[in-house]
Amino acid sequence: MIRFIAVLCGVLSVTACTLTDTATSPATRSVALGEGAVVATTPEGYCVDEVASQTARDFAILAPCATLGAQAGVPSVIGFATVQVGPAESGSAAVDELALRDYLITEDGARLLSQSGDAADVDILSSQAFNSQVMVHFADAGPPPFAGLQQEEWRAFTNINGRLVTIGVRGLAAAPLTEGPGATLLKLILAGVQAAATTIEEATPETSPNAG
């Protein structure tokens, strides 16, 4: 992870470059989680960190492809994202999105958002709920999930294939994301996380019964 932060700092200083001269690894743009029930596909310029991700625990890390040695251009919004998929039936927590949003702004909810589990560390900056999705922007005074990341986080909760999916987005402490870019990146990541059946149907063209 230290290497990731160092490379990301380098990417920030050369955003006009594509880094194709140093890119050698194939880009991994999607990962299946939750026993294959959920597929996370990255937005343009982002790849799955296959080394740091823990797919056996239904946890994935998404980062700019250039930081992972993959051939791709630098994305317009540079940050770091995590995707966590819960067990079967856990998605019921997000069915009533208004109740979940209201819970997250309580002391117990702040404790859930905090990396350290200390509700006093969390300052809710904004929240919204719609279509079984809840998005929360907050500042966490505790240590970030990985050293070198900013204290503000944009987090989303949603129900996909009956499983609770949690997405977190942060920028670098040295180049933090602001409200607009942070929310944009969260929505881009969220848009790429879908039920596996939906992903397969979209990827497979329909065959006419009269074909052939």
Coordinates of C-alpha atoms in Angstrom, one line a residue:
M1 CA 0.0 0.0 0.0
I2 CA 3.0 2.3 0.6
R3 CA 4.0 1.7 -3.0
F4 CA 0.4 2.5 -4.1
I5 CA 0.5 5.9 -2.4
A6 CA 3.9 6.7 -3.8
V7 CA 2.9 5.9 -7.3
L8 CA -0.4 7.8 -7.0
C9 CA 1.6 10.9 -5.9
G10 CA 3.6 10.4 -9.1
V11 CA 0.5 10.1 -11.2
L12 CA -0.8 13.3 -9.8
S13 CA 2.2 15.2 -11.0
V14 CA 1.9 13.9 -14.6
T15 CA -1.8 14.0 -15.2
A16 CA -1.3 15.0 -18.9
C17 CA 0.5 11.7 -19.6
T18 CA -0.9 8.3 -20.3
L19 CA 2.0 6.4 -18.8
T20 CA 2.0 3.9 -21.6
D21 CA 5.8 3.7 -21.6
T22 CA 5.8 2.2 -18.0
A23 CA 2.6 0.2 -18.1
T24 CA 3.2 -3.5 -18.4
S25 CA 0.4 -5.3 -16.6
P26 CA -2.9 -6.2 -18.2
A27 CA -5.8 -4.2 -16.8
T28 CA -8.3 -6.0 -14.7
R29 CA -11.6 -4.0 -14.9
S30 CA -14.0 -6.2 -13.1
V31 CA -14.3 -8.5 -10.1
A32 CA -17.0 -10.9 -8.8
L33 CA -17.8 -10.7 -5.1
G34 CA -20.4 -12.2 -2.8
E35 CA -20.2 -15.8 -4.1
G36 CA -20.5 -14.3 -7.6
A37 CA -23.8 -12.5 -6.9
V38 CA -22.3 -9.1 -7.4
V39 CA -19.9 -7.8 -10.1
A40 CA -17.9 -4.6 -9.7
T41 CA -16.7 -3.1 -13.0
T42 CA -14.4 -0.1 -12.7
P43 CA -15.0 3.3 -14.4
E44 CA -12.6 4.5 -17.2
G45 CA -9.0 4.7 -16.0
Y46 CA -9.6 2.5 -12.9
C47 CA -8.6 -1.1 -12.3
V48 CA -9.0 -3.7 -9.6
D49 CA -6.0 -4.1 -7.4
E50 CA -5.7 -7.8 -7.5
V51 CA -2.9 -7.9 -4.9
A52 CA -4.5 -5.8 -2.2
S53 CA -8.1 -6.9 -2.7
Q54 CA -9.4 -9.8 -0.6
T55 CA -12.0 -11.4 -2.8
A56 CA -12.3 -14.4 -0.5
R57 CA -13.7 -11.8 2.0
D58 CA -15.8 -10.1 -0.7
F59 CA -13.6 -7.0 -0.5
A60 CA -12.1 -5.2 -3.5
I61 CA -9.8 -2.2 -3.9
L62 CA -10.1 0.0 -7.0
A63 CA -7.4 2.4 -8.0
P64 CA -6.1 4.3 -11.1
C65 CA -4.8 1.7 -13.5
A66 CA -1.5 3.6 -13.9
T67 CA -0.7 3.1 -10.2
L68 CA -1.1 -0.7 -10.7
G69 CA 1.2 -0.9 -13.7
A70 CA -1.6 -1.3 -16.2
Q71 CA -1.8 0.4 -19.5
A72 CA -4.5 3.1 -19.3
G73 CA -4.8 6.8 -19.3
V74 CA -5.1 8.8 -16.1
P75 CA -8.7 9.3 -15.0
S76 CA -10.2 12.8 -14.6
V77 CA -10.8 12.2 -10.9
I78 CA -8.0 10.5 -9.1
G79 CA -8.8 8.7 -5.9
F80 CA -9.0 5.4 -4.1
A81 CA -12.1 3.2 -3.7
T82 CA -13.2 0.1 -1.7
V83 CA -16.1 -2.2 -2.4
Q84 CA -17.4 -4.5 0.3
V85 CA -20.2 -7.0 -0.3
G86 CA -22.1 -8.4 2.7
P87 CA -23.5 -11.9 3.2
A88 CA -26.8 -13.1 1.7
E89 CA -29.9 -11.3 2.9
S90 CA -27.8 -8.4 4.4
G91 CA -29.2 -6.1 1.7
S92 CA -32.4 -5.7 3.7
A93 CA -30.6 -3.0 5.7
A94 CA -30.8 -0.7 2.6
V95 CA -34.4 -1.5 1.6
D96 CA -35.7 1.3 3.7
E97 CA -33.1 3.9 2.6
L98 CA -34.6 6.7 4.7
A99 CA -34.3 4.7 7.9
L100 CA -30.7 3.8 7.0
R101 CA -29.9 7.4 6.3
D102 CA -31.4 8.5 9.6
Y103 CA -29.5 5.8 11.5
L104 CA -26.2 6.9 10.0
I105 CA -26.5 10.4 11.4
T106 CA -27.0 9.1 14.9
E107 CA -24.2 8.3 17.4
D108 CA -24.5 4.6 16.6
G109 CA -24.3 5.4 12.9
A110 CA -21.3 7.6 13.3
R111 CA -19.6 4.8 15.2
L112 CA -20.3 2.5 12.3
L113 CA -18.7 5.0 9.8
S114 CA -15.7 5.6 12.0
Q115 CA -12.5 3.6 11.2
S116 CA -11.7 3.5 14.9
G117 CA -15.2 2.9 16.0
D118 CA -15.3 6.2 17.9
A119 CA -18.4 8.2 17.1
A120 CA -16.7 11.4 18.3
D121 CA -14.3 11.2 15.3
V122 CA -17.0 11.5 12.7
D123 CA -18.6 14.7 11.4
I124 CA -21.4 14.2 8.9
L125 CA -21.1 16.7 6.2
S126 CA -24.1 15.6 4.0
S127 CA -26.3 12.7 3.3
Q128 CA -29.0 11.6 0.8
A129 CA -31.2 8.6 0.2
F130 CA -33.0 7.4 -2.9
N131 CA -33.8 4.2 -4.7
S132 CA -32.5 1.9 -2.0
Q133 CA -29.2 3.8 -2.0
V134 CA -27.8 6.0 0.8
M135 CA -24.8 8.3 0.3
V136 CA -22.9 9.9 3.1
H137 CA -20.1 12.5 3.0
F138 CA -18.3 12.7 6.3
A139 CA -15.0 13.6 7.9
D140 CA -13.2 11.1 10.1
A141 CA -10.7 12.5 12.6
G142 CA -9.3 9.0 13.2
P143 CA -6.6 7.3 11.2
P144 CA -7.6 6.6 7.6
P145 CA -8.1 3.0 6.3
F146 CA -4.7 3.3 4.6
A147 CA -1.9 5.7 5.4
G148 CA -1.7 8.7 3.1
L149 CA -5.4 9.0 2.4
Q150 CA -7.4 12.1 3.3
Q151 CA -9.8 12.2 6.3
E152 CA -12.9 13.0 4.3
E153 CA -14.8 10.0 2.8
W154 CA -17.8 9.6 0.5
R155 CA -19.6 6.3 1.3
A156 CA -22.5 4.6 -0.3
F157 CA -24.8 1.7 0.8
T158 CA -27.1 -0.2 -1.5
N159 CA -28.9 -3.5 -1.9
I160 CA -27.7 -5.6 -4.8
N161 CA -29.0 -9.2 -5.2
G162 CA -30.1 -9.2 -1.6
R163 CA -26.6 -8.2 -0.3
L164 CA -25.6 -5.0 1.3
V165 CA -22.9 -3.3 -0.8
T166 CA -20.7 -0.7 0.8
I167 CA -18.5 1.6 -1.3
G168 CA -16.0 4.1 0.1
V169 CA -14.0 6.8 -1.8
R170 CA -11.1 8.9 -0.6
G171 CA -8.4 11.0 -2.2
L172 CA -4.8 11.6 -1.0
A173 CA -4.1 13.7 2.0
A174 CA -1.6 15.5 -0.2
A175 CA -4.2 16.1 -2.9
P176 CA -7.6 15.6 -1.3
L177 CA -10.8 15.3 -3.2
T178 CA -13.4 18.0 -2.7
E179 CA -17.2 17.7 -2.6
G180 CA -17.8 17.7 -6.4
P181 CA -15.1 15.3 -7.5
G182 CA -15.5 13.0 -4.5
A183 CA -19.3 12.6 -5.1
T184 CA -18.7 12.1 -8.8
L185 CA -16.2 9.3 -8.2
L186 CA -18.5 7.6 -5.7
K187 CA -21.4 7.7 -8.3
L188 CA -19.1 6.3 -11.0
I189 CA -18.0 3.4 -8.8
L190 CA -21.6 2.8 -7.7
A191 CA -22.8 2.7 -11.3
G192 CA -20.4 -0.1 -12.1
V193 CA -21.5 -2.4 -9.2
Q194 CA -24.4 -4.6 -10.4
A195 CA -26.1 -7.9 -9.8
A196 CA -24.3 -10.6 -11.6
A197 CA -27.3 -11.7 -13.6
T198 CA -27.9 -8.2 -14.9
T199 CA -24.2 -7.9 -15.9
I200 CA -24.4 -11.2 -17.8
E201 CA -27.6 -10.3 -19.6
E202 CA -26.2 -6.9 -20.7
A203 CA -23.0 -8.5 -22.0
T204 CA -24.8 -11.2 -24.0
P205 CA -26.6 -10.1 -27.1
E206 CA -30.1 -11.6 -27.6
T207 CA -30.4 -14.3 -30.3
S208 CA -33.4 -14.3 -32.6
P209 CA -35.3 -17.6 -32.5
N210 CA -35.2 -17.5 -36.3
A211 CA -31.5 -16.9 -36.5
G212 CA -29.3 -19.5 -38.2

